[in-house]
Short mmCIF file of C-alpha atoms and ligand atoms in Angstrom, two decimals:
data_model
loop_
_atom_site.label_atom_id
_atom_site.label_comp_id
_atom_site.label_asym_id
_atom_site.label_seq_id
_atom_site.Cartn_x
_atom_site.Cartn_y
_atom_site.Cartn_z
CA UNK P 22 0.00 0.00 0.00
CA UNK P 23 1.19 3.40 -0.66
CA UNK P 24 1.85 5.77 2.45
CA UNK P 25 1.64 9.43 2.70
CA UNK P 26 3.85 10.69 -0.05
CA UNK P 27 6.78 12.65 0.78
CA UNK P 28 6.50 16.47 -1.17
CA UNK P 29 8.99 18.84 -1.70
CA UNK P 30 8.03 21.68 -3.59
CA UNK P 31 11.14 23.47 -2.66
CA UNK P 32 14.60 21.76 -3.29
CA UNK P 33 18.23 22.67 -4.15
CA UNK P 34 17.59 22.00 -7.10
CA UNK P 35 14.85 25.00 -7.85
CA UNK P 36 10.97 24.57 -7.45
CA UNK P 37 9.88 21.04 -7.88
CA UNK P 38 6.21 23.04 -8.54
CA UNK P 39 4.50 26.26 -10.03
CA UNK P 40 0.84 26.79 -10.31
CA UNK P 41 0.42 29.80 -13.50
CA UNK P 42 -3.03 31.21 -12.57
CA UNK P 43 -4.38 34.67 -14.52
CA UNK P 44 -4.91 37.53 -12.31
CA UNK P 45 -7.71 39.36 -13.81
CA UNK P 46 -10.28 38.56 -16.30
CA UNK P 47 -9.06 36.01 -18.40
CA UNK P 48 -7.15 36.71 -21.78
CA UNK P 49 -3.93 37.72 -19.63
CA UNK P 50 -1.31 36.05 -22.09
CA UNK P 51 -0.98 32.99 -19.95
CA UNK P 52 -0.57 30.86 -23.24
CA UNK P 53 3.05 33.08 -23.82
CA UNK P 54 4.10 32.60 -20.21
CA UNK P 55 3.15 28.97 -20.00
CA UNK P 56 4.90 28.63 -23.56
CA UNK P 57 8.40 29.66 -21.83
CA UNK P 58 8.75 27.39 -18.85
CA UNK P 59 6.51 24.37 -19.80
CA UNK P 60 9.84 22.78 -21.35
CA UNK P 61 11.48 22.57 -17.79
CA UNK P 62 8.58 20.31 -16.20
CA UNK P 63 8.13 16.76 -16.34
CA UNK P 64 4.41 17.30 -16.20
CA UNK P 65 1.91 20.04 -17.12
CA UNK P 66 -1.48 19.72 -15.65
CA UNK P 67 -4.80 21.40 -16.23
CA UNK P 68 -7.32 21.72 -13.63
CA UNK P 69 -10.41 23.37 -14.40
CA UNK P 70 -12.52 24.26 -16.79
CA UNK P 71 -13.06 22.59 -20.52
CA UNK P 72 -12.02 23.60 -24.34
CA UNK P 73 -13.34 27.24 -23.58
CA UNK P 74 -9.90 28.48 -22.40
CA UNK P 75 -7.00 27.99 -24.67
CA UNK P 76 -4.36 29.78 -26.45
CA UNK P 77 -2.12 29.61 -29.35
CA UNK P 78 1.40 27.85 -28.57
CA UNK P 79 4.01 28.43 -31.16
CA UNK P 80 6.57 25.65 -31.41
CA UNK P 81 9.97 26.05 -33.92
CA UNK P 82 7.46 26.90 -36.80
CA UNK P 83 4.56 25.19 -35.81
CA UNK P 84 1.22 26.52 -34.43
CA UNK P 85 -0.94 25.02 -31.97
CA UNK P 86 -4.34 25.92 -31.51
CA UNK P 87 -4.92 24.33 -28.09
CA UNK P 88 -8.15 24.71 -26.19
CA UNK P 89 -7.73 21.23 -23.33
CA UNK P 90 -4.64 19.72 -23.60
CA UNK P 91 -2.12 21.20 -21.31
CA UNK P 92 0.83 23.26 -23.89
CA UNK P 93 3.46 20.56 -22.59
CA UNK P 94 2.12 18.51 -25.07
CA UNK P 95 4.85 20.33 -27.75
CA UNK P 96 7.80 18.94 -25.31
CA UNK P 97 8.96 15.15 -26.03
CA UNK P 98 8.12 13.06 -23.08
CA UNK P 99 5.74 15.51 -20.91
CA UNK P 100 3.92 14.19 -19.38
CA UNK P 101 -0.30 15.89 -19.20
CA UNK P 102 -3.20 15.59 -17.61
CA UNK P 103 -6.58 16.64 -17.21
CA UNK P 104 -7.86 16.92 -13.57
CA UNK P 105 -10.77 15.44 -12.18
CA UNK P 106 -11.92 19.48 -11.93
CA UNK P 107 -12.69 19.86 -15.58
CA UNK P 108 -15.01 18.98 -18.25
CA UNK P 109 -14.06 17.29 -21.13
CA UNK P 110 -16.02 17.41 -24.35
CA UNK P 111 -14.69 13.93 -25.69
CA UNK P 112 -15.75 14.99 -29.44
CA UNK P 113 -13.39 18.14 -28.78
CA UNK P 114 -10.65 16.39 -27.29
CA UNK P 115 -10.06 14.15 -30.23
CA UNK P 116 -9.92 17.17 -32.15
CA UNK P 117 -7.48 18.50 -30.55
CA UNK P 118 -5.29 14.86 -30.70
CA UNK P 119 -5.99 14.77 -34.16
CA UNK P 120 -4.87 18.39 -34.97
CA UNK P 121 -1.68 17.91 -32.70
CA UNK P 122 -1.15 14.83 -34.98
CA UNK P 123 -1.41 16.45 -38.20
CA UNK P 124 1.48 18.58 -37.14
CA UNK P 125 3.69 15.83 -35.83
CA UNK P 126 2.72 15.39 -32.36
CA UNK P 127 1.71 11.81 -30.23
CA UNK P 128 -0.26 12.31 -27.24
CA UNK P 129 0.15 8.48 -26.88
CA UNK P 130 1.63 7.67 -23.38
CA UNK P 131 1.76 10.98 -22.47
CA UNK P 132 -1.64 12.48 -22.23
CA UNK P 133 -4.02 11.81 -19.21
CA UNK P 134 -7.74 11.86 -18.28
CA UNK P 135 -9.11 11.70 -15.18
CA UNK P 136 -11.25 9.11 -14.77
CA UNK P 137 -13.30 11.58 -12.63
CA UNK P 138 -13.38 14.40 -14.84
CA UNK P 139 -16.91 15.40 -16.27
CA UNK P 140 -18.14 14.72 -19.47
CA UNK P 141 -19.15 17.46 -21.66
CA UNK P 142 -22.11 16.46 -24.03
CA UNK P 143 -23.60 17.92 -27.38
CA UNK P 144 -27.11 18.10 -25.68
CA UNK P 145 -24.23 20.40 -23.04
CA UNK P 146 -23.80 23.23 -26.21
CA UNK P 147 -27.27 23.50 -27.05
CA UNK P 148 -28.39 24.33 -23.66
CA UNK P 149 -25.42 26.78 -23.04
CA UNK P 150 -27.19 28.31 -25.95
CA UNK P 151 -30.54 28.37 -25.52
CA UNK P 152 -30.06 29.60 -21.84
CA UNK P 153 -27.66 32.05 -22.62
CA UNK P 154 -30.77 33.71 -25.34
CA UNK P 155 -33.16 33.18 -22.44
CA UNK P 156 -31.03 35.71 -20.33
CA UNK P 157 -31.31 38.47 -23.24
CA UNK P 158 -29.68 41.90 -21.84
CA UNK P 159 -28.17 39.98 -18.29
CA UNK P 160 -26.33 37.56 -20.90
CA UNK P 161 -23.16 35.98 -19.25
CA UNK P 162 -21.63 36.14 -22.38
CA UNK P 163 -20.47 32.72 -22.16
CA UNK P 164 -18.89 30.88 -25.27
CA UNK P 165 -21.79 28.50 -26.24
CA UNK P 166 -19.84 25.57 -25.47
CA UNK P 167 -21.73 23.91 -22.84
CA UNK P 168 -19.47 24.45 -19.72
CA UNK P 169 -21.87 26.17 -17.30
CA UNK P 170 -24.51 23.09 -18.45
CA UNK P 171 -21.95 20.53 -17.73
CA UNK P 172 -20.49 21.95 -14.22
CA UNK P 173 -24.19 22.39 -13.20
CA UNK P 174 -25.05 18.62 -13.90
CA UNK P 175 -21.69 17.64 -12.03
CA UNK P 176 -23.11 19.82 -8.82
CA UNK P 177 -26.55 17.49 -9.33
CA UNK P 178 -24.81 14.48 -9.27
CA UNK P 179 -26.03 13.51 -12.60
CA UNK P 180 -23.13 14.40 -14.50
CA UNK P 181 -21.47 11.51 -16.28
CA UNK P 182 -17.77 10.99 -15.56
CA UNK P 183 -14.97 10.56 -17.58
CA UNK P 184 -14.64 6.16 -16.65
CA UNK P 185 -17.49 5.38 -18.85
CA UNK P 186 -15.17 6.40 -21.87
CA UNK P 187 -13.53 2.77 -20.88
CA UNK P 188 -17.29 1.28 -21.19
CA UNK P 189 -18.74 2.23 -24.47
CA UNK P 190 -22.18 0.22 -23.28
CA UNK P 191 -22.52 1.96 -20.76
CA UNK P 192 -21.96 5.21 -22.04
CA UNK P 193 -24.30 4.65 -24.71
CA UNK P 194 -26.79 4.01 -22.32
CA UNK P 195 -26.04 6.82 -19.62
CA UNK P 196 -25.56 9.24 -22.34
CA UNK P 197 -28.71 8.63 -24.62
CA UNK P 198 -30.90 9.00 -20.55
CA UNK P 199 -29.00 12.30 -19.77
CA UNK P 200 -29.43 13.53 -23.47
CA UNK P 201 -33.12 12.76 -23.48
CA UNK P 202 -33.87 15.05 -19.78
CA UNK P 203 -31.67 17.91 -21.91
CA UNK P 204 -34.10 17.31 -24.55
CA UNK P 205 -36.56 17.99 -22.53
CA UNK P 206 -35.61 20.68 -20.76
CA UNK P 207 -34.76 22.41 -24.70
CA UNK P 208 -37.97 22.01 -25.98
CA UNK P 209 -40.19 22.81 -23.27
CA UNK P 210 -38.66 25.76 -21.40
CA UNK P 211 -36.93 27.05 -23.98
CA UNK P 212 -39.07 26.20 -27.66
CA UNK P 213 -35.06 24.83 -28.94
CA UNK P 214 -34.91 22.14 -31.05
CA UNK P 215 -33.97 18.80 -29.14
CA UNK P 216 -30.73 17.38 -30.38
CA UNK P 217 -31.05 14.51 -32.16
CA UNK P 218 -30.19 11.28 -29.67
CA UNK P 219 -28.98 8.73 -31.81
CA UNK P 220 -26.60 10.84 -34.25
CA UNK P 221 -25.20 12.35 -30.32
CA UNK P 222 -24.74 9.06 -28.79
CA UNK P 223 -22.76 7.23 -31.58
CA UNK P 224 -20.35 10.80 -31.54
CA UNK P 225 -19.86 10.30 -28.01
CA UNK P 226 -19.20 6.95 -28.31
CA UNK P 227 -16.94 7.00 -30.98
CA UNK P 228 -14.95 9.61 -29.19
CA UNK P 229 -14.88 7.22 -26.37
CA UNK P 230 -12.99 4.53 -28.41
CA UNK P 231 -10.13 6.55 -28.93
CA UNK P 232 -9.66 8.03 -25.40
CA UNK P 233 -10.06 5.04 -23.83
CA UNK P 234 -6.35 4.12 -23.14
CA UNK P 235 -5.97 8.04 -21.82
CA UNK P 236 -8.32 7.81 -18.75
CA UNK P 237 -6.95 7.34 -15.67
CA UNK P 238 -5.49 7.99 -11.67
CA UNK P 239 -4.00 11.59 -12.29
CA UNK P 240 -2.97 11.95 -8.57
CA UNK P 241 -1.18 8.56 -8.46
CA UNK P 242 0.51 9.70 -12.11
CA UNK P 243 1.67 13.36 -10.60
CA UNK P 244 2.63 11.61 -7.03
CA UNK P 245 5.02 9.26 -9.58
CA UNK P 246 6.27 12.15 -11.67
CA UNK P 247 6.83 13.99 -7.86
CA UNK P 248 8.72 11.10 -6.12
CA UNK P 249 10.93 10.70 -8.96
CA UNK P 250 12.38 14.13 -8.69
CA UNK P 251 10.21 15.46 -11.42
CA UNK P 252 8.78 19.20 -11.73
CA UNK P 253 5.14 19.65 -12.22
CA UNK P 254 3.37 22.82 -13.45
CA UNK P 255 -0.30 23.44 -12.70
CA UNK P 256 -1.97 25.59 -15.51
CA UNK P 257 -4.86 27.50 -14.27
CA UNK P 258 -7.72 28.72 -17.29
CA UNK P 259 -9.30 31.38 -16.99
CA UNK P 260 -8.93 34.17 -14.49
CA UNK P 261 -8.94 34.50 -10.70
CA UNK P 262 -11.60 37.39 -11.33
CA UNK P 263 -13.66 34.81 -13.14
CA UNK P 264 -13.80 32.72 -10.35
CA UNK P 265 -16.78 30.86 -9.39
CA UNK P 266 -16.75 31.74 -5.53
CA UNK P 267 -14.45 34.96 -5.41
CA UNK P 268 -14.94 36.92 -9.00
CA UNK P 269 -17.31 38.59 -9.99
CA UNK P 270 -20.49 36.60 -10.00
CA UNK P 271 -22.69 35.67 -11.55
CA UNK P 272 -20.26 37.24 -14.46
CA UNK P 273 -18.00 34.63 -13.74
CA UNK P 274 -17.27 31.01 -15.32
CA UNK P 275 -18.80 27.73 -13.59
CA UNK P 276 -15.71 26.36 -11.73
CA UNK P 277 -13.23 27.80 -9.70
CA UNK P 278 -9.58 29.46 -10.83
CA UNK P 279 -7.87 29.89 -7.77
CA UNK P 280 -4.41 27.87 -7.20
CA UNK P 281 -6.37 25.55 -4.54
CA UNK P 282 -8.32 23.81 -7.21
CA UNK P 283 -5.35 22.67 -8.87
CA UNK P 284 -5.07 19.86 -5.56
CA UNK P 285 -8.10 19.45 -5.43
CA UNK P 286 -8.83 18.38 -9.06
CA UNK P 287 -5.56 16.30 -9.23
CA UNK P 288 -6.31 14.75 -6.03
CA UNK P 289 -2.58 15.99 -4.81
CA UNK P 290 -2.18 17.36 -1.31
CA UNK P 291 -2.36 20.84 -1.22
CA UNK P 292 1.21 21.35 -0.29
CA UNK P 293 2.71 19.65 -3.49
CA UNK P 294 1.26 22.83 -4.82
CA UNK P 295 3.90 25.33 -5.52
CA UNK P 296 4.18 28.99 -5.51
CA UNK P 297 1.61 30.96 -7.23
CA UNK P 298 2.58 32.76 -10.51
CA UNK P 299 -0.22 35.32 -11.69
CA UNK P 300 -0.06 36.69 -15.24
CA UNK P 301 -1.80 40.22 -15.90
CA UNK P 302 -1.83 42.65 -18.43
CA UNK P 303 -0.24 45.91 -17.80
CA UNK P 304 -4.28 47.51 -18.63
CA UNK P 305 -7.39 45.67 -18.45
CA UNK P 306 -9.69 43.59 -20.17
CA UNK P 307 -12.80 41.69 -19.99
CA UNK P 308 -14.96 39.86 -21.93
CA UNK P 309 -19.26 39.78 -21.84
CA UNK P 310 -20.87 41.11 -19.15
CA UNK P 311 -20.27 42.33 -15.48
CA UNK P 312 -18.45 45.25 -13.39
CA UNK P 313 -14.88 46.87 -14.79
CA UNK P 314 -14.74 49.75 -13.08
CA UNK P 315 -11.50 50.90 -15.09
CA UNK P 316 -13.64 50.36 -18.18
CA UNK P 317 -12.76 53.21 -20.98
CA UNK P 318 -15.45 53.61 -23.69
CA UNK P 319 -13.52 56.50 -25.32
CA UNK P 320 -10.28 56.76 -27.68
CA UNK P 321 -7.66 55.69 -25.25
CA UNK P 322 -9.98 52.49 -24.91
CA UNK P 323 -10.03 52.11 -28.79
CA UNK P 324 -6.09 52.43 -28.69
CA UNK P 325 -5.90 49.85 -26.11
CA UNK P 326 -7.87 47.17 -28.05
CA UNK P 327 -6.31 48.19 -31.61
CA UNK P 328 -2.36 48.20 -30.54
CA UNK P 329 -3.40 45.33 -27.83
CA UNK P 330 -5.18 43.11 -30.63
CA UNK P 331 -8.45 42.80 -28.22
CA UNK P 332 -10.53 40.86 -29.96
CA UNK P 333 -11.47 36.81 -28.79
CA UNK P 334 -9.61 34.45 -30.26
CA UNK P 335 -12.69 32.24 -31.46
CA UNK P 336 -15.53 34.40 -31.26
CA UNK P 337 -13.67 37.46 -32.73
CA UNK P 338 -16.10 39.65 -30.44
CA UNK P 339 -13.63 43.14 -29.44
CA UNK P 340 -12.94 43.05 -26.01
CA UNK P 341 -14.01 45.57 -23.03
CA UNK P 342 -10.44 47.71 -22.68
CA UNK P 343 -9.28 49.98 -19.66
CA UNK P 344 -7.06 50.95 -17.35
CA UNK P 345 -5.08 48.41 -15.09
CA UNK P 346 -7.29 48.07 -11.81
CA UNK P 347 -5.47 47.95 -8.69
CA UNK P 348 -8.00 47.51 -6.38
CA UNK P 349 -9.14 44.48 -8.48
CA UNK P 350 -5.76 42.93 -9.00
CA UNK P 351 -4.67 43.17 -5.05
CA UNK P 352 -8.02 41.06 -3.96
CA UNK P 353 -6.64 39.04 -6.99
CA UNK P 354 -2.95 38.47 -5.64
CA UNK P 355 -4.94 37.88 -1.81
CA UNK P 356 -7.52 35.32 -2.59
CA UNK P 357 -4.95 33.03 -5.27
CA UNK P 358 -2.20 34.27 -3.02
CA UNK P 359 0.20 34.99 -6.00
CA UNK P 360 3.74 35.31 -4.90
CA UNK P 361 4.67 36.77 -7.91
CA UNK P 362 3.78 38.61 -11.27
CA UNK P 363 4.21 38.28 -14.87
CA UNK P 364 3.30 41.59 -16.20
CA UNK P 365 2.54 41.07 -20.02
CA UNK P 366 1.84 43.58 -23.00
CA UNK P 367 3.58 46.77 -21.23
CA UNK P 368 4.11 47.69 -24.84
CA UNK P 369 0.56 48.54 -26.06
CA UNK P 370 0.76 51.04 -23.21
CA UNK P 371 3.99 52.99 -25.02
CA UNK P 372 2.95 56.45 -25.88
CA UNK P 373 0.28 56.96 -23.87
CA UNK P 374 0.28 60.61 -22.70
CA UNK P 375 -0.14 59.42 -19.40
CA UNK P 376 -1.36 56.19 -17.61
CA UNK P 377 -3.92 55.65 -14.90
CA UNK P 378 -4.50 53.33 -12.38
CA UNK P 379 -7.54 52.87 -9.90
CA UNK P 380 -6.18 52.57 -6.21
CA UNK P 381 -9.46 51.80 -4.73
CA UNK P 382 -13.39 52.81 -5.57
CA UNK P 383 -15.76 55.24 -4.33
CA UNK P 384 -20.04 54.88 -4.16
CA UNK P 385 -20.55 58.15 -4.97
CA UNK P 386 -21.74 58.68 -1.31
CA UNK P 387 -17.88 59.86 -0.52
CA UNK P 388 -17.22 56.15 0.62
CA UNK P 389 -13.82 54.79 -0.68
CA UNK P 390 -13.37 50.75 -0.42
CA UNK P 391 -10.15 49.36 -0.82
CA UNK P 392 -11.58 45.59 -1.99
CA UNK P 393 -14.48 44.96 -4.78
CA UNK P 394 -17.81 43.79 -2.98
CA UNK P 395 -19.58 40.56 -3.42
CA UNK P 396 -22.26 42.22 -4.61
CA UNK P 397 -22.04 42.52 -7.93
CA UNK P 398 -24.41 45.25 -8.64
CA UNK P 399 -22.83 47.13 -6.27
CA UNK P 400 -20.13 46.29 -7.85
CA UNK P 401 -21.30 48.12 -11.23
CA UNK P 402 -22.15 51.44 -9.53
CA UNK P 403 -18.24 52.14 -8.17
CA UNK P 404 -16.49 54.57 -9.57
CA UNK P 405 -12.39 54.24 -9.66
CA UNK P 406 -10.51 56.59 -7.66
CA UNK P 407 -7.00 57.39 -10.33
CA UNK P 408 -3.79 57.38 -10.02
CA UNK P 409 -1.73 59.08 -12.54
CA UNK P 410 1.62 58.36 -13.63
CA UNK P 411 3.58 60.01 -16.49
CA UNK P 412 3.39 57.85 -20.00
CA UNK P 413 6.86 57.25 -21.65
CA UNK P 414 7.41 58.16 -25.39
CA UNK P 415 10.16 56.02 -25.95
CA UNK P 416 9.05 52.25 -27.54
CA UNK P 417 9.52 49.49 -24.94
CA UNK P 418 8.46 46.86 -27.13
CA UNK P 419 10.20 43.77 -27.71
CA UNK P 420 12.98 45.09 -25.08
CA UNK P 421 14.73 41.77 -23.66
CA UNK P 422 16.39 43.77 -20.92
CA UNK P 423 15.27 46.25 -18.67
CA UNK P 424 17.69 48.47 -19.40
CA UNK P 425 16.17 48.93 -22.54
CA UNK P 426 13.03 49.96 -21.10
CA UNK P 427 11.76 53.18 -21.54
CA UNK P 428 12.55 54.90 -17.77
CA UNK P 429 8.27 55.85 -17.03
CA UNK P 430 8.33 52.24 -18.07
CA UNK P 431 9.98 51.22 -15.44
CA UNK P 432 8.57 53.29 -12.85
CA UNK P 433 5.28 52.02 -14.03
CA UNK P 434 6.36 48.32 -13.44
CA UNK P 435 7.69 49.62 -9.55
CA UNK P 436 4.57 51.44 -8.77
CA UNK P 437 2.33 48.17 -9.89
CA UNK P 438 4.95 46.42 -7.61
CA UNK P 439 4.43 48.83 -4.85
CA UNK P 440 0.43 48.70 -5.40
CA UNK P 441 0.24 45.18 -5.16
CA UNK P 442 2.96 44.10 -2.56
CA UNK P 443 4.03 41.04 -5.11
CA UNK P 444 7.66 41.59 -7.09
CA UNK P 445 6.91 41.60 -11.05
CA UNK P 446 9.59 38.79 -11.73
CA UNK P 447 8.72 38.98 -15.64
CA UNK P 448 7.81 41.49 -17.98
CA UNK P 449 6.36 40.77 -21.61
CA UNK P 450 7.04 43.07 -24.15
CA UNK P 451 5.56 41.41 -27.44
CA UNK P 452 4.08 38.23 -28.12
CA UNK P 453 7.11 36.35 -29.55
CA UNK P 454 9.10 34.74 -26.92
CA UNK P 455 12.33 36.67 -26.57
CA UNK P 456 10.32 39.76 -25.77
CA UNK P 457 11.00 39.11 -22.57
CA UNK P 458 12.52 40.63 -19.50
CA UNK P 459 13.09 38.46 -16.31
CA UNK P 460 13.96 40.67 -13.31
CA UNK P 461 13.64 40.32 -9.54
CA UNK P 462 15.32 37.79 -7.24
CA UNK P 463 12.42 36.51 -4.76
CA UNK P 464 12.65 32.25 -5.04
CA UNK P 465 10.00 32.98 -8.19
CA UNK P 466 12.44 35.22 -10.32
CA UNK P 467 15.18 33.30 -9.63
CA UNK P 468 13.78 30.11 -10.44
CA UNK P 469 12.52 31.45 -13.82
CA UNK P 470 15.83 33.00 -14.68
CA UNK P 471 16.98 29.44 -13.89
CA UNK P 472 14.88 27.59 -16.14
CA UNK P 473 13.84 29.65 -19.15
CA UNK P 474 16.97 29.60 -21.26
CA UNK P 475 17.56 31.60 -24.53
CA UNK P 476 14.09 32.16 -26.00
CA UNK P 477 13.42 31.85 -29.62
P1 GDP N 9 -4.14 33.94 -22.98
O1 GDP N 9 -5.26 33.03 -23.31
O2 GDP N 9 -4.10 34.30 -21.50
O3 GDP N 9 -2.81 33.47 -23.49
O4 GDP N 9 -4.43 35.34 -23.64
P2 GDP N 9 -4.81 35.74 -25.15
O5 GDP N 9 -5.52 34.66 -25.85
O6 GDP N 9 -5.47 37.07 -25.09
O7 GDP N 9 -3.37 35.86 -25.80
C1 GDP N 9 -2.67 36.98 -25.67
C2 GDP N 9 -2.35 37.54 -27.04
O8 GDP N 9 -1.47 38.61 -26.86
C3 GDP N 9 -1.65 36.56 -27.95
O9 GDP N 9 -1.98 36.85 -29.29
C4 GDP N 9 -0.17 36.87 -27.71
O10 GDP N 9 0.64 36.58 -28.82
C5 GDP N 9 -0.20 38.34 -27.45
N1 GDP N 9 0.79 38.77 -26.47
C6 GDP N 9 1.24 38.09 -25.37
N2 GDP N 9 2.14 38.84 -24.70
C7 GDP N 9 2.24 40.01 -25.37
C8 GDP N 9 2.99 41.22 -25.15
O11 GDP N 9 3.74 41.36 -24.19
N3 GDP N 9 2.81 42.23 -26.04
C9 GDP N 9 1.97 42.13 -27.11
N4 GDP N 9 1.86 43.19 -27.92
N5 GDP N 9 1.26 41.01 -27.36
C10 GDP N 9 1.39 39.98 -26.50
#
């Protein structure tokens, strides 16, 4: 029998984990920073949500559009897994095998389900979609790809789980009963057409065959990977802002962000769970609805999403633009309890006249608060209280030093620092990889420095 596992997340050696969360709403340029390190761990792992995260990974000259496998996957011999925390469209998942294929990549051996991860159904889309039009002006703005719909079915213990890709009988039979209550739920509350059973089941259950071999024990993989001196990085989706429990709900996704999920999807003990990297952007964005206090609907906005390319990567829709929030980003960096930053796309912001921040919010009653309420709509009525700091008119972008940096540029990245209490250990200063600046020496810095050799 197998004993408590010894951890050591902190060795001579360097970290033996990292958990890469985002910090604000989502869209942070995780997929860059995840990009760099994910060579120097033996295993990558995702723990929550499904294929409506994702990011471009750029590999030599290859492209990968990935949206549920963990970016290892581009690294010979990572190892990846999907935590019991997620939900897994199979249908979308052998997409993504087949597209990694196409470009020279095996999954085989190397990519793992868990067996108690959540199944993501078509009957899962259509009612993402019909409940989404239901909601008309208090829209989520969710990405119509059944997530909520699958999360809530996992919290009413219906949900099917990921094992019953090993059974295809049993799948079938699970699957067509679920489908057919979704059915009913489309055509009778919501006038949608039902999705038609038998063409759904024999998708699912095709899927099935080829995953089959991939589902399995994640925490008893990671505990291996762990006891043999491996490093394991924990890839958060998402943002901690989108959080189920702590963002900004019900503008939020259906599962939790935070760093603390990542043990308890994997079914690791919490402290094999390494220091927290958080990735924002040096401004603002969000996506659908819900509060953004820092939201700018004028021309400095329209810069922002121009020169920051803010527009969804699938959906295309232009994303909400403004000013870095402060007040946001510090409840951010207390409830994931980031030790450190990544501070990406400080170039968009070259040129700027000057550049705000909000330092905490005001009611309009002469109230300040220094944390966002959990009341949303209270939420929406705050107003930002500014700080101003000079812009720079020299070009940061694509400096790999910060010497090069333009010097508001620098006091920009200190006063963030000084804002948030966290050191910014890496700075991002254009999508390709050697735009990059490490700095700082907390264990985080240092560790990175350590690890993420000559980019490019
Ligand atoms: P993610 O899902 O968190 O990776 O975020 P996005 O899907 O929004 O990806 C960020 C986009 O910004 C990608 O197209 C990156 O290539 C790009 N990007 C990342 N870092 C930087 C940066 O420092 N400067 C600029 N200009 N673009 C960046």
């Amino acid at each position: 029998m197998m004993g408590v596992p010894e951890v050591v997340v902190v060795s001579s050696d360097g970290m033996r984990s990292l958990v890469v969360v985002g910090g604000q709403w989502g869209d942070e340029g995780k997929g860059k920073v995840v990009d760099l390190i994910a060579g120097a761990f033996d295993a990558v792992a995702r723990y929550n949500g499904g294929h409506n995260a994702g990011h471009t990974v750029r590999y030599g000259e290859r492209r990968f559009a990935l949206h549920l496998v963990p970016s290892g996957i581009v690294h010979d011999g990572t190892l990846c897994v999907l935590g019991a925390g997620m939900v897994v469209d199979p249908e979308a998942l052998v997409a993504e095998i087949g597209h990694l294929a196409e470009q020279g990549v095996s999954v085989e051996g190397r990519l793992l389900v868990s067996e108690r991860a959540t199944l993501l159904l078509p009957t899962h889309r259509a009612l993402d979609l019909a409940r989404e039009r239901a909601r008309g002006q208090g829209r989520i703005g969710t990405t119509g790809r059944g997530i909520g719909p699958a999360y809530q079915d996992l919290a009413s213990r219906r949900a099917l789980r990921a094992f019953l890709l090993t059974d295809p009988g049993r799948l079938a039979e699970r699957a067509r009963a679920l489908m057919a209550e979704h059915n009913r739920e489309l055509e009778s509350l919501h006038g949608a057409e039902a999705v038609d059973l038998g063409r759904a089941v024999e998708a699912v259950v095709a899927a099935a065959r080829e995953l089959a071999p991939m589902v399995g024990d994640v925490g008893k993989a990671l505990l291996r990977t762990h006891g043999e001196g491996g490093r394991i990085l924990f890839e958060g989706a998402q943002g901690i802002l989108l959080d189920v429990f702590h963002g900004t709900y019900p503008f939020v996704t259906s599962s939790s962000c935070l760093p603390g999920l990542a043990a308890v999807s994997c079914g690791v003990p919490p402290r094999m769970v390494g220091p927290v990297l958080g990735v924002m952007k040096a401004y603002t964005t969000r996506v659908g609805g819900g509060p953004f206090p820092t939201e700018l609907e004028d021309a400095v906005g329209e810069r922002l999403r121009e020169r920051g390319a803010e527009f969804g990567t699938t959906t295309g829709r232009p994303r909400r633009c403004g000013w870095f929030d402060a007040v946001a980003a510090r409840y951010a960096v207390r409830v994931a309890g980031i030790d450190a930053l990544a501070l990406t796309k400080l170039d968009v912001l070259d040129g700027l006249d000057e550049v705000q921040v909000a330092v905490a919010y005001e009611d309009g009653q002469g109230r300040r608060l220094d944390v966002p309420p959990g009341d949303s709509e209270a939420f929406e009525r705050l107003r930002p209280v500014y700080e101003t700091f000079p812009g720079w008119s020299g070009s940061s972008a694509g400096a790999t030093d910060e010497v090069d940096l333009p010097e508001g540029a620098v006091a920009y990245v200190r006063q963030l620092e000084r804002l948030l209490g966290v050191p910014v250990v890496l700075v991002s200063t254009g999508p390709r990889r050697r735009e990059t600046i490490l700095r700082g020496d907390g264990p985080v810095g240092r560790f990175l420095r350590r690890i993420v050799g000559s980019p490019d």
